N, CA, C and O of each residue as an XYZ file, in Angstrom:
876
protein
N     -35.811     -9.858     76.023
C     -35.481    -10.939     76.947
C     -34.894    -10.411     78.255
O     -34.881    -11.117     79.264
N     -34.413     -9.180     78.235
C     -33.752     -8.612     79.412
C     -34.772     -8.314     80.508
O     -35.975     -8.250     80.252
N     -34.273     -8.132     81.734
C     -35.151     -7.814     82.861
C     -35.753     -6.426     82.714
O     -36.845     -6.168     83.220
N     -35.059     -5.537     82.030
C     -35.541     -4.174     81.857
C     -35.748     -3.907     80.362
O     -34.961     -4.359     79.530
N     -36.791     -3.183     80.036
C     -37.071     -2.927     78.611
C     -35.991     -2.059     77.977
O     -35.375     -1.225     78.640
N     -35.774     -2.270     76.684
C     -34.806     -1.494     75.918
C     -35.563     -0.577     74.973
O     -36.466     -1.024     74.266
N     -35.208      0.687     74.954
C     -35.852      1.639     74.063
C     -35.139      1.617     72.728
O     -33.942      1.894     72.647
N     -35.885      1.284     71.671
C     -35.304      1.213     70.333
C     -35.544      2.515     69.589
O     -36.542      3.204     69.799
N     -34.596      2.831     68.710
C     -34.753      3.990     67.831
C     -35.456      3.546     66.548
O     -35.686      2.355     66.339
N     -35.793      4.510     65.696
C     -36.403      4.182     64.413
C     -35.497      3.325     63.553
O     -35.977      2.505     62.771
N     -34.182      3.506     63.689
C     -33.224      2.695     62.937
C     -33.273      1.248     63.426
O     -33.252      0.320     62.616
N     -33.338      1.050     64.733
C     -33.421     -0.299     65.289
C     -34.701     -1.003     64.835
O     -34.710     -2.213     64.609
N     -35.768     -0.238     64.708
C     -37.080     -0.815     64.423
C     -37.206     -1.306     62.986
O     -38.107     -2.088     62.683
N     -36.318     -0.862     62.095
C     -36.371     -1.308     60.693
C     -36.324     -2.830     60.622
O     -36.989     -3.433     59.780
N     -35.544     -3.453     61.500
C     -35.380     -4.903     61.503
C     -36.697     -5.622     61.756
O     -36.877     -6.763     61.330
N     -37.620     -4.955     62.451
C     -38.881     -5.594     62.832
C     -40.068     -5.091     61.996
O     -41.223     -5.249     62.391
N     -39.776     -4.494     60.855
C     -40.836     -3.883     60.047
C     -41.953     -4.865     59.724
O     -43.126     -4.533     59.893
N     -41.621     -6.056     59.268
C     -42.650     -7.016     58.865
C     -43.540     -7.422     60.034
O     -44.756     -7.534     59.877
N     -42.945     -7.642     61.203
C     -43.737     -8.040     62.373
C     -44.657     -6.915     62.812
O     -45.788     -7.158     63.231
N     -44.168     -5.668     62.714
C     -44.989     -4.524     63.100
C     -46.135     -4.343     62.118
O     -47.259     -4.052     62.526
N     -45.862     -4.511     60.822
C     -46.931     -4.411     59.813
C     -48.012     -5.464     60.067
O     -49.204     -5.177     59.961
N     -47.589     -6.678     60.401
C     -48.561     -7.736     60.690
C     -49.439     -7.352     61.881
O     -50.644     -7.600     61.879
N     -48.827     -6.749     62.889
C     -49.578     -6.339     64.073
C     -50.569     -5.225     63.739
O     -51.686     -5.211     64.255
N     -50.163     -4.297     62.882
C     -51.059     -3.221     62.457
C     -52.228     -3.796     61.670
O     -53.374     -3.399     61.887
N     -51.954     -4.726     60.758
C     -53.022     -5.356     59.973
C     -54.007     -6.086     60.883
O     -55.217     -6.062     60.660
N     -53.463     -6.734     61.915
C     -54.339     -7.443     62.856
C     -55.242     -6.474     63.604
O     -56.432     -6.738     63.781
N     -54.679     -5.354     64.043
C     -55.494     -4.366     64.766
C     -56.513     -3.712     63.840
O     -57.605     -3.353     64.281
N     -56.173     -3.554     62.570
C     -57.069     -2.895     61.617
C     -58.107     -3.838     61.018
O     -58.974     -3.401     60.261
N     -58.028     -5.114     61.345
C     -58.882     -6.097     60.677
C     -60.372     -5.875     60.953
O     -61.207     -6.212     60.114
N     -60.714     -5.322     62.099
C     -62.130     -5.170     62.456
C     -62.821     -4.075     61.654
O     -63.956     -4.256     61.214
N     -62.150     -2.937     61.457
C     -62.789     -1.805     60.785
C     -61.985     -1.276     59.603
O     -62.278     -0.194     59.094
N     -60.973     -2.024     59.158
C     -60.149     -1.577     58.045
C     -59.124     -0.534     58.438
O     -58.361     -0.063     57.594
N     -59.096     -0.168     59.705
C     -58.113      0.796     60.183
C     -58.422      2.242     59.833
O     -57.575      3.116     60.018
N     -59.623      2.508     59.329
C     -59.976      3.864     58.901
C     -60.306      4.727     60.119
O     -61.373      4.586     60.718
N     -59.397      5.608     60.474
C     -59.594      6.465     61.652
C     -60.682      7.505     61.440
O     -61.185      8.076     62.407
N     -61.054      7.760     60.186
C     -62.091      8.766     59.924
C     -63.485      8.273     60.309
O     -64.428      9.063     60.376
N     -63.616      6.985     60.560
C     -64.912      6.475     61.015
C     -65.305      7.089     62.350
O     -66.486      7.134     62.693
N     -64.311      7.566     63.111
C     -64.566      8.087     64.453
C     -64.424      9.603     64.519
O     -64.450     10.187     65.603
N     -64.276     10.236     63.365
C     -64.178     11.692     63.320
C     -65.588     12.281     63.441
O     -66.470     11.975     62.638
N     -65.783     13.116     64.442
C     -67.086     13.720     64.690
C     -67.340     14.838     63.683
O     -66.557     15.784     63.592
N     -68.421     14.733     62.934
C     -68.747     15.732     61.922
C     -68.906     17.111     62.535
O     -68.634     18.114     61.875
N     -69.350     17.181     63.807
C     -69.539     18.484     64.454
C     -68.202     19.197     64.674
O     -68.148     20.415     64.849
N     -67.143     18.416     64.659
C     -65.825     19.019     64.820
C     -65.464     19.864     63.609
O     -65.001     20.995     63.752
N     -65.674     19.321     62.425
C     -65.440     20.043     61.168
C     -66.111     19.246     60.062
O     -65.578     18.236     59.603
N     -67.284     19.703     59.635
C     -68.049     18.930     58.654
C     -67.354     18.889     57.295
O     -67.561     17.947     56.530
N     -66.523     19.907     56.977
C     -65.804     19.909     55.702
C     -64.738     18.814     55.678
O     -64.576     18.119     54.674
N     -64.023     18.666     56.775
C     -63.013     17.604     56.862
C     -63.692     16.236     56.776
O     -63.198     15.332     56.102
N     -64.821     16.094     57.459
C     -65.557     14.833     57.431
C     -66.003     14.499     56.006
O     -65.977     13.337     55.600
N     -66.407     15.511     55.257
C     -66.903     15.293     53.903
C     -65.767     15.035     52.903
O     -65.924     14.253     51.965
N     -64.639     15.690     53.110
C     -63.559     15.613     52.125
C     -62.622     14.427     52.335
O     -62.065     13.912     51.365
N     -62.435     13.983     53.574
C     -61.482     12.908     53.854
C     -62.215     11.574     53.843
O     -63.041     11.300     54.714
N     -61.905     10.749     52.851
C     -62.571      9.452     52.722
C     -62.028      8.438     53.724
O     -62.787      7.654     54.294
N     -60.717      8.455     53.936
C     -60.125      7.499     54.865
C     -58.763      7.999     55.334
O     -58.100      8.778     54.649
N     -58.363      7.537     56.509
C     -57.038      7.833     57.067
C     -56.583      6.557     57.773
O     -57.082      6.226     58.848
N     -55.643      5.849     57.170
C     -55.270      4.519     57.647
C     -53.810      4.514     58.099
O     -52.924      4.836     57.307
N     -53.544      4.155     59.352
C     -52.176      4.143     59.870
C     -51.387      2.937     59.374
O     -51.936      1.860     59.141
N     -50.076      3.153     59.218
C     -49.160      2.085     58.823
C     -47.759      2.537     59.199
O     -47.592      3.485     59.966
N     -46.756      1.861     58.663
C     -45.368      2.276     58.871
C     -44.640      2.260     57.535
O     -44.999      1.518     56.620
N     -43.615      3.091     57.443
C     -42.777      3.145     56.249
C     -41.338      3.403     56.667
O     -41.077      3.999     57.712
N     -40.420      2.951     55.844
C     -39.006      3.242     56.087
C     -38.643      4.510     55.344
O     -38.752      4.574     54.119
N     -38.214      5.511     56.079
C     -37.798      6.789     55.503
C     -36.416      7.134     56.028
O     -36.201      7.207     57.238
N     -35.469      7.348     55.098
C     -34.096      7.722     55.467
C     -33.497      6.746     56.477
O     -32.816      7.150     57.419
N     -33.761      5.459     56.267
C     -33.170      4.440     57.121
C     -33.842      4.259     58.459
O     -33.335      3.520     59.304
N     -34.989      4.924     58.684
C     -35.719      4.796     59.938
C     -37.130      4.294     59.684
O     -37.732      4.622     58.661
N     -37.658      3.506     60.603
C     -39.050      3.098     60.530
C     -39.889      4.207     61.160
O     -39.701      4.553     62.327
N     -40.809      4.757     60.383
C     -41.616      5.877     60.865
C     -43.097      5.545     60.741
O     -43.500      4.723     59.918
N     -43.894      6.196     61.572
C     -45.343      6.067     61.468
C     -45.833      6.785     60.224
O     -45.281      7.811     59.826
N     -46.870      6.239     59.616
C     -47.393      6.797     58.373
C     -48.916      6.721     58.408
O     -49.482      5.757     58.924
N     -49.573      7.730     57.865
C     -51.028      7.702     57.713
C     -51.361      7.997     56.262
O     -51.047      9.072     55.752
N     -51.991      7.050     55.607
C     -52.388      7.228     54.214
C     -53.793      7.814     54.175
O     -54.749      7.189     54.635
N     -53.911      9.014     53.624
C     -55.175      9.748     53.607
C     -55.700      9.821     52.179
O     -54.987     10.250     51.272
N     -56.940      9.403     51.981
C     -57.595      9.525     50.678
C     -58.612     10.652     50.753
O     -59.427     10.713     51.674
N     -58.550     11.554     49.758
C     -59.385     12.759     49.776
C     -60.398     12.749     48.646
O     -60.117     12.306     47.532
N     -61.579     13.249     48.962
C     -62.595     13.494     47.941
C     -62.322     14.818     47.246
O     -62.618     14.986     46.064
N     -61.744     15.772     48.010
C     -61.418     17.103     47.494
C     -60.259     17.657     48.318
O     -60.081     17.249     49.466
N     -59.464     18.575     47.762
C     -58.322     19.128     48.497
C     -58.763     19.819     49.779
O     -59.858     20.375     49.854
N     -57.892     19.777     50.789
C     -58.149     20.437     52.062
C     -57.530     21.822     52.079
O     -56.465     22.045     51.504
N     -58.196     22.738     52.733
C     -57.594     24.048     52.958
C     -56.539     23.909     54.050
O     -56.454     22.876     54.714
N     -55.748     24.941     54.227
C     -54.710     24.890     55.263
C     -55.320     24.671     56.645
O     -54.804     23.891     57.445
N     -56.417     25.364     56.916
C     -57.082     25.210     58.221
C     -57.629     23.810     58.394
O     -57.524     23.232     59.476
N     -58.216     23.254     57.339
C     -58.762     21.892     57.408
C     -57.649     20.867     57.607
O     -57.823     19.897     58.344
N     -56.494     21.082     56.947
C     -55.368     20.177     57.127
C     -54.868     20.214     58.572
O     -54.541     19.175     59.145
N     -54.812     21.395     59.152
C     -54.388     21.510     60.552
C     -55.355     20.790     61.472
O     -54.935     20.133     62.424
N     -56.658     20.907     61.196
C     -57.652     20.241     62.017
C     -57.532     18.722     61.891
O     -57.666     18.001     62.880
N     -57.282     18.246     60.683
C     -57.106     16.808     60.477
C     -55.877     16.309     61.230
O     -55.922     15.255     61.864
N     -54.784     17.060     61.162
C     -53.572     16.647     61.858
C     -53.767     16.634     63.373
O     -53.269     15.739     64.056
N     -54.486     17.618     63.897
C     -54.770     17.636     65.344
C     -55.569     16.402     65.746
O     -55.329     15.809     66.797
N     -56.524     16.023     64.893
C     -57.332     14.838     65.176
C     -56.466     13.578     65.178
O     -56.597     12.729     66.059
N     -55.573     13.465     64.176
C     -54.719     12.289     64.085
C     -53.727     12.229     65.249
O     -53.419     11.148     65.751
N     -53.234     13.381     65.671
C     -52.351     13.407     66.852
C     -53.074     12.833     68.056
O     -52.499     12.074     68.836
N     -54.350     13.206     68.202
C     -55.138     12.678     69.302
C     -55.332     11.171     69.190
O     -55.281     10.458     70.192
N     -55.554     10.693     67.982
C     -55.710      9.254     67.771
C     -54.434      8.496     68.134
O     -54.495      7.433     68.752
N     -53.285      9.039     67.753
C     -52.043      8.327     68.015
C     -51.603      8.416     69.481
O     -50.913      7.524     69.974
N     -51.996      9.480     70.174
C     -51.593      9.621     71.578
C     -52.583      8.959     72.537
O     -52.173      8.386     73.546
N     -53.877      9.032     72.236
C     -54.887      8.535     73.179
C     -55.830      7.472     72.607
O     -56.357      6.647     73.353
N     -56.043      7.490     71.293
C     -57.044      6.592     70.707
C     -56.438      5.329     70.141
O     -56.063      4.420     70.882
N     -56.342      5.274     68.797
C     -55.805      4.103     68.117
C     -54.413      3.756     68.634
O     -54.118      2.595     68.918
N     -53.559      4.775     68.755
C     -52.175      4.543     69.162
C     -52.051      4.015     70.571
O     -51.179      3.190     70.846
N     -52.913      4.476     71.481
C     -52.855      4.002     72.861
C     -53.169      2.514     72.934
O     -52.547      1.767     73.689
N     -54.158      2.097     72.125
C     -54.484      0.675     72.116
C     -53.389     -0.148     71.470
O     -53.097     -1.256     71.919
N     -52.771      0.390     70.406
C     -51.761     -0.366     69.692
C     -50.508     -0.566     70.527
O     -49.891     -1.630     70.471
N     -50.123      0.447     71.302
C     -48.881      0.317     72.062
C     -49.001     -0.686     73.207
O     -47.997     -1.066     73.810
N     -50.227     -1.115     73.508
C     -50.420     -2.149     74.525
C     -50.460     -3.548     73.917
O     -50.561     -4.543     74.634
N     -50.378     -3.613     72.592
C     -50.452     -4.894     71.888
C     -49.074     -5.540     71.824
O     -48.121     -4.932     71.336
N     -48.971     -6.761     72.312
C     -47.694     -7.466     72.291
C     -47.348     -7.897     70.870
O     -48.179     -8.470     70.166
N     -46.122     -7.619     70.458
C     -45.631     -8.071     69.162
C     -44.448     -9.005     69.455
O     -43.356     -8.553     69.801
N     -44.680    -10.276     69.313
C     -43.655    -11.252     69.669
C     -42.653    -11.424     68.537
O     -43.024    -11.601     67.377
N     -41.386    -11.367     68.897
C     -40.292    -11.541     67.942
C     -39.327    -12.582     68.490
O     -39.478    -13.047     69.620
N     -38.343    -12.944     67.692
C     -37.340    -13.891     68.161
C     -36.454    -13.315     69.245
O     -35.745    -14.057     69.924
N     -36.483    -11.985     69.418
C     -35.648    -11.331     70.433
C     -36.414    -10.998     71.700
O     -35.820    -10.564     72.687
N     -37.727    -11.196     71.685
C     -38.538    -10.843     72.847
C     -39.844    -10.207     72.417
O     -40.254    -10.337     71.264
N     -40.495     -9.523     73.338
C     -41.785     -8.889     73.075
C     -41.564     -7.413     72.786
O     -40.862     -6.717     73.520
N     -42.180     -6.948     71.697
C     -42.015     -5.567     71.265
C     -43.315     -4.807     71.497
O     -44.398     -5.311     71.202
N     -43.200     -3.585     72.031
C     -44.349     -2.686     72.160
C     -44.033     -1.427     71.354
O     -42.990     -0.801     71.546
N     -44.929     -1.070     70.469
C     -44.667      0.035     69.550
C     -45.640      1.173     69.800
O     -46.852      0.961     69.825
N     -45.126      2.369     69.983
C     -45.992      3.537     70.121
C     -45.701      4.522     68.997
O     -44.552      4.716     68.599
N     -46.762      5.137     68.499
C     -46.664      6.094     67.396
C     -46.455      7.514     67.889
O     -46.130      8.404     67.102
N     -46.636      7.729     69.160
C     -46.619      9.099     69.673
C     -45.346      9.379     70.449
O     -44.916      8.569     71.270
N     -44.741     10.541     70.181
C     -43.654     11.049     71.010
C     -43.526     12.537     70.747
O     -43.962     13.016     69.700
N     -42.953     13.258     71.651
C     -42.712     14.696     71.479
C     -41.292     14.938     70.986
O     -40.366     14.285     71.467
N     -41.091     15.848     70.051
C     -42.119     16.586     69.309
C     -42.766     15.689     68.245
O     -42.115     14.814     67.675
N     -44.048     15.921     67.991
C     -44.802     15.132     67.017
C     -45.150     16.031     65.847
O     -45.919     16.981     65.992
N     -44.590     15.734     64.697
C     -44.828     16.547     63.518
C     -45.170     15.659     62.323
O     -44.719     14.518     62.233
N     -45.973     16.203     61.410
C     -46.309     15.509     60.173
C     -45.467     16.037     59.030
O     -45.197     17.235     58.943
N     -45.057     15.141     58.160
C     -44.497     15.519     56.866
C     -45.525     15.122     55.822
O     -45.764     13.936     55.599
N     -46.130     16.107     55.187
C     -47.205     15.835     54.231
C     -46.615     15.626     52.840
O     -45.874     16.469     52.335
N     -46.950     14.501     52.234
C     -46.472     14.180     50.892
C     -47.675     13.840     50.031
O     -48.407     12.893     50.316
N     -47.876     14.616     48.979
C     -49.008     14.373     48.080
C     -48.655     13.240     47.125
O     -47.626     13.280     46.451
N     -49.508     12.246     47.074
C     -49.327     11.113     46.178
C     -50.584     10.987     45.336
O     -51.669     10.738     45.861
N     -50.439     11.157     44.047
C     -51.587     11.063     43.150
C     -51.679      9.663     42.580
O     -50.660      9.088     42.198
N     -52.883      9.098     42.513
C     -53.022      7.755     41.945
C     -52.600      7.730     40.488
O     -52.821      8.684     39.743
N     -51.993      6.627     40.100
C     -51.554      6.489     38.712
C     -52.756      6.458     37.784
O     -53.783      5.848     38.084
N     -52.604      7.128     36.655
C     -53.689      7.127     35.687
C     -53.827      5.737     35.072
O     -52.826      5.109     34.726
N     -55.065      5.255     34.936
C     -55.241      3.934     34.332
C     -54.759      3.945     32.891
O     -54.949      4.928     32.174
N     -54.139      2.856     32.469
C     -53.642      2.828     31.082
C     -54.784      2.961     30.098
O     -55.846      2.362     30.267
N     -54.550      3.753     29.071
C     -55.576      3.934     28.064
C     -55.694      2.687     27.204
O     -54.696      2.086     26.805
N     -56.926      2.316     26.931
C     -57.150      1.146     26.102
C     -56.717      1.435     24.675
O     -57.047      2.470     24.095
N     -55.972      0.494     24.132
C     -55.536      0.656     22.753
C     -56.705      0.359     21.821
O     -57.443     -0.603     22.039
N     -56.878      1.171     20.793
C     -57.974      0.902     19.876
C     -57.816     -0.454     19.208
O     -56.725     -0.816     18.767
N     -58.904     -1.194     19.136
C     -58.870     -2.515     18.531
C     -58.760     -2.365     17.022
O     -59.586     -1.712     16.385
N     -57.723     -2.982     16.463
C     -57.540     -2.895     15.015
C     -58.614     -3.723     14.312
O     -58.845     -4.883     14.654
N     -59.250     -3.123     13.349
C     -60.247     -3.854     12.585
C     -59.568     -4.842     11.662
O     -58.445     -4.626     11.205
N     -60.267     -5.926     11.399
C     -59.708     -6.921     10.488
C     -59.616     -6.343      9.082
O     -60.581     -5.760      8.585
N     -58.463     -6.500      8.437
C     -58.368     -6.030      7.048
C     -59.225     -6.916      6.139
O     -59.404     -8.105      6.403
N     -59.739     -6.335      5.091
C     -60.603     -7.063      4.163
C     -59.765     -7.717      3.058
O     -58.780     -7.153      2.582
N     -60.187     -8.922      2.670
C     -59.517     -9.637      1.592
C     -60.547    -10.494      0.866
O     -61.196    -11.335      1.487
N     -60.703    -10.292     -0.428
C     -61.674    -11.062     -1.215
C     -61.045    -12.372     -1.658
O     -59.931    -12.398     -2.180
N     -61.774    -13.457     -1.443
C     -61.302    -14.761     -1.883
C     -61.670    -15.029     -3.336
O     -60.992    -15.790     -4.026
N     -62.751    -14.397     -3.797
C     -63.220    -14.633     -5.172
C     -62.155    -14.225     -6.176
O     -61.584    -13.138     -6.089
N     -61.898    -15.107     -7.124
C     -60.929    -14.817     -8.171
C     -59.504    -15.112     -7.802
O     -58.612    -14.984     -8.641
N     -59.252    -15.518     -6.524
C     -57.879    -15.822     -6.114
C     -57.531    -17.254     -6.471
O     -58.402    -18.118     -6.564
N     -56.243    -17.489     -6.670
C     -55.739    -18.841     -6.903
C     -56.124    -19.709     -5.705
O     -56.063    -19.240     -4.568
N     -56.512    -20.942     -5.931
C     -56.929    -21.821     -4.844
C     -55.748    -22.449     -4.109
O     -55.923    -23.380     -3.322
N     -54.560    -21.941     -4.367
C     -53.375    -22.378     -3.621
C     -53.450    -21.770     -2.219
O     -53.337    -20.553     -2.071
N     -53.638    -22.597     -1.192
C     -53.843    -22.103      0.169
C     -52.638    -21.323      0.671
O     -52.784    -20.425      1.500
N     -51.431    -21.663      0.170
C     -50.247    -20.966      0.658
C     -50.180    -19.543      0.100
O     -49.677    -18.638      0.766
N     -50.685    -19.345     -1.121
C     -50.746    -17.993     -1.682
C     -51.755    -17.154     -0.911
O     -51.506    -15.991     -0.592
N     -52.912    -17.773     -0.616
C     -53.945    -17.063      0.144
C     -53.426    -16.707      1.537
O     -53.625    -15.593      2.023
N     -52.759    -17.671      2.168
C     -52.210    -17.447      3.506
C     -51.169    -16.336      3.494
O     -51.123    -15.505      4.401
N     -50.337    -16.330      2.464
C     -49.278    -15.309      2.371
C     -49.874    -13.915      2.253
O     -49.407    -12.974      2.895
N     -50.917    -13.786      1.421
C     -51.545    -12.475      1.256
C     -52.218    -12.026      2.545
O     -52.115    -10.863      2.934
N     -52.912    -12.960      3.209
C     -53.585    -12.618      4.478
C     -52.563    -12.210      5.527
O     -52.791    -11.272      6.290
N     -51.445    -12.909      5.565
C     -50.400    -12.600      6.535
C     -49.827    -11.205      6.287
O     -49.599    -10.451      7.233
N     -49.591    -10.856      5.006
C     -49.077     -9.518      4.678
C     -50.069     -8.432      5.078
O     -49.671     -7.377      5.571
N     -51.364     -8.688      4.866
C     -52.389     -7.706      5.244
C     -52.385     -7.469      6.747
O     -52.467     -6.327      7.199
N     -52.290     -8.541      7.518
C     -52.280     -8.398      8.979
C     -51.057     -7.625      9.456
O     -51.167     -6.773     10.339
N     -49.910     -7.911      8.889
C     -48.686     -7.217      9.311
C     -48.761     -5.726      9.001
O     -48.323     -4.896      9.798
N     -49.325     -5.390      7.825
C     -49.474     -3.968      7.479
C     -50.498     -3.285      8.375
O     -50.492     -2.063      8.527
N     -51.384     -4.096      8.971
C     -52.416     -3.564      9.870
C     -51.944     -3.527     11.323
O     -52.730     -3.259     12.232
N     -50.645     -3.800     11.535
C     -50.101     -3.774     12.887
C     -50.460     -4.985     13.705
O     -50.493     -4.905     14.933
N     -50.733     -6.113     13.062
C     -51.164     -7.325     13.759
C     -50.233     -8.485     13.422
O     -50.680     -9.556     13.010
N     -48.937     -8.259     13.602
C     -47.943     -9.289     13.288
C     -48.128    -10.522     14.167
O     -47.939    -11.648     13.706
N     -48.497    -10.316     15.428
C     -48.691    -11.456     16.329
C     -49.844    -12.336     15.847
O     -49.754    -13.564     15.868
N     -50.938    -11.683     15.409
C     -52.080    -12.439     14.904
C     -51.707    -13.178     13.620
O     -52.189    -14.284     13.377
N     -50.836    -12.559     12.786
C     -50.399    -13.211     11.553
C     -49.667    -14.507     11.849
O     -49.906    -15.525     11.200
N     -48.775    -14.470     12.828
C     -48.045    -15.677     13.207
C     -48.964    -16.744     13.762
O     -48.822    -17.928     13.457
N     -49.920    -16.305     14.591
C     -50.887    -17.252     15.160
C     -51.722    -17.900     14.064
O     -51.982    -19.103     14.096
N     -52.144    -17.085     13.085
C     -52.943    -17.609     11.975
C     -52.164    -18.648     11.186
O     -52.700    -19.708     10.862
N     -50.916    -18.360     10.876
C     -50.100    -19.293     10.094
C     -49.946    -20.626     10.810
O     -50.049    -21.686     10.191
N     -49.697    -20.572     12.131
C     -49.537    -21.825     12.885
C     -50.806    -22.657     12.844
O     -50.748    -23.877     12.688
N     -51.955    -22.003     12.984
C     -53.225    -22.736     12.981
C     -53.514    -23.331     11.601
O     -54.012    -24.452     11.500
N     -53.202    -22.584     10.542
C     -53.440    -23.080      9.182
C     -52.571    -24.303      8.906
O     -53.054    -25.288      8.346
N     -51.292    -24.255      9.292
C     -50.393    -25.383      9.034
C     -50.841    -26.633      9.785
O     -50.572    -27.754      9.353
N     -51.530    -26.435     10.918
C     -51.990    -27.584     11.706
C     -53.372    -28.070     11.290
O     -53.831    -29.111     11.760
N     -54.032    -27.331     10.421
C     -55.428    -27.653     10.084
C     -55.546    -28.914      9.236
O     -56.438    -29.730      9.467
N     -54.644    -29.087      8.239
C     -54.664    -30.274      7.406
C     -55.827    -30.362      6.446
O     -56.084    -31.434      5.898
N     -56.544    -29.264      6.222
C     -57.722    -29.298      5.353
C     -57.891    -27.920      4.714
O     -57.812    -26.895      5.392
N     -58.124    -27.912      3.399
C     -58.226    -26.648      2.659
C     -59.382    -25.787      3.164
O     -59.203    -24.599      3.431
N     -60.570    -26.387      3.295
C     -61.742    -25.612      3.731
C     -61.571    -25.111      5.159
O     -61.939    -23.982      5.483
N     -61.007    -25.967      6.006
C     -60.794    -25.554      7.391
C     -59.765    -24.419      7.449
O     -59.896    -23.485      8.241
N     -58.748    -24.518      6.601
C     -57.732    -23.466      6.561
C     -58.328    -22.138      6.120
O     -57.974    -21.091      6.663
N     -59.243    -22.167      5.123
C     -59.911    -20.938      4.694
C     -60.736    -20.342      5.835
O     -60.778    -19.126      6.019
N     -61.387    -21.216      6.591
C     -62.171    -20.738      7.730
C     -61.321    -20.052      8.781
O     -61.725    -19.043      9.359
N     -60.126    -20.610      9.029
C     -59.210    -20.011     10.006
C     -58.737    -18.649      9.515
O     -58.720    -17.681     10.276
N     -58.353    -18.574      8.246
C     -57.906    -17.301      7.684
C     -59.018    -16.256      7.783
O     -58.750    -15.080      8.029
N     -60.255    -16.687      7.594
C     -61.391    -15.760      7.627
C     -61.734    -15.293      9.032
O     -62.566    -14.402      9.206
N     -61.094    -15.895     10.044
C     -61.237    -15.387     11.408
C     -60.331    -14.182     11.641
O     -60.597    -13.357     12.514
N     -59.262    -14.086     10.859
C     -58.261    -13.041     11.066
C     -58.402    -11.898     10.074
O     -58.156    -10.741     10.415
N     -58.801    -12.223      8.839
C     -59.074    -11.191      7.840
C     -60.523    -11.354      7.389
O     -61.066    -12.459      7.376
N     -61.119    -10.264      7.032
C     -62.535    -10.288      6.660
C     -62.682    -10.750      5.209
O     -62.265    -10.059      4.280
N     -63.281    -11.927      5.031
C     -63.519    -12.487      3.709
C     -65.007    -12.804      3.544
O     -65.816    -12.531      4.430
N     -65.349    -13.388      2.389
C     -66.742    -13.783      2.164
C     -67.196    -14.838      3.167
O     -68.393    -14.990      3.415
N     -66.241    -15.567      3.744
C     -66.588    -16.627      4.680
C     -66.721    -16.142      6.119
O     -67.229    -16.867      6.974
N     -66.268    -14.920      6.391
C     -66.243    -14.424      7.770
C     -67.629    -14.378      8.382
O     -67.811    -14.801      9.524
N     -68.616    -13.871      7.643
C     -69.973    -13.766      8.162
C     -70.550    -15.151      8.442
O     -71.266    -15.350      9.423
N     -70.226    -16.116      7.557
C     -70.703    -17.474      7.766
C     -70.106    -18.069      9.036
O     -70.789    -18.769      9.784
N     -68.823    -17.785      9.275
C     -68.181    -18.295     10.486
C     -68.816    -17.729     11.732
O     -69.026    -18.443     12.712
N     -69.129    -16.417     11.695
C     -69.778    -15.790     12.840
C     -71.136    -16.412     13.110
O     -71.500    -16.631     14.266
N     -71.893    -16.701     12.052
C     -73.212    -17.314     12.217
C     -73.088    -18.693     12.837
O     -73.856    -19.047     13.732
N     -72.106    -19.486     12.358
C     -71.904    -20.812     12.909
C     -71.504    -20.748     14.380
O     -71.996    -21.521     15.202
N     -70.599    -19.810     14.703
C     -70.156    -19.676     16.091
C     -71.297    -19.280     17.007
O     -71.383    -19.759     18.137
N     -72.200    -18.382     16.514
C     -73.338    -17.957     17.309
C     -74.281    -19.120     17.561
O     -74.768    -19.300     18.677
N     -74.546    -19.928     16.502
C     -75.429    -21.086     16.674
C     -74.827    -22.098     17.652
O     -75.533    -22.669     18.483
N     -73.496    -22.313     17.538
C     -72.840    -23.237     18.450
C     -72.934    -22.736     19.886
O     -73.187    -23.514     20.806
N     -72.725    -21.412     20.077
C     -72.810    -20.826     21.415
C     -74.219    -20.951     21.990
O     -74.389    -21.222     23.179
N     -75.242    -20.747     21.127
C     -76.629    -20.848     21.582
C     -76.949    -22.279     22.027
O     -77.673    -22.479     23.002
N     -76.404    -23.282     21.306
C     -76.678    -24.672     21.653
C     -76.008    -25.048     22.971
O     -76.523    -25.879     23.720
N     -74.848    -24.429     23.255
C     -74.093    -24.793     24.452
C     -74.647    -24.146     25.711
O     -74.269    -24.544     26.813
N     -75.527    -23.168     25.585
C     -76.087    -22.491     26.766
C     -77.084    -23.419     27.494
O     -77.659    -23.031     28.511
């Protein structure tokens, strides 16, 4: 708001982090912000091949808002290739992407902010960040087998045995779900069918056949 511009430090800029991020996203909206799209392969074909993307942003480090470039690699860079990449990014921040960004008005409640990524001395701090490994899929527990033939026709005895089998098979949650469904079924045959969905019985194959026919009719 003042007649003369005020030069802010990285500490001052922390307060405006969200507005600056929004401005960066707006500038990057056309091409995703990937600075490697403009890297000339004749400059260094290895860097062009190995670096998938280099996207500018900001991060708070040690209480200061600092410029950041997130680089995704197809393969590790040699020391010489890393130096060449950094020289290219310095050029982008001083004359290319950065020159255009520092002319972009960022309106705040305190006035208009202009942000530049370049200043002397300009140095990179390289931090390797490896993507998190995807969680391994847990093996699906097979349904425990339980023969209905020869068992007492007391549904609660059958349910109790099926529940114990599931718990020993590491499927306590399924056991609880099965019990709730059986208690709500109100019918002996329907209850047997529900139990046969959770443990493998003589009725399980019949249930699968019925479900397949029902699915085919609904298509």
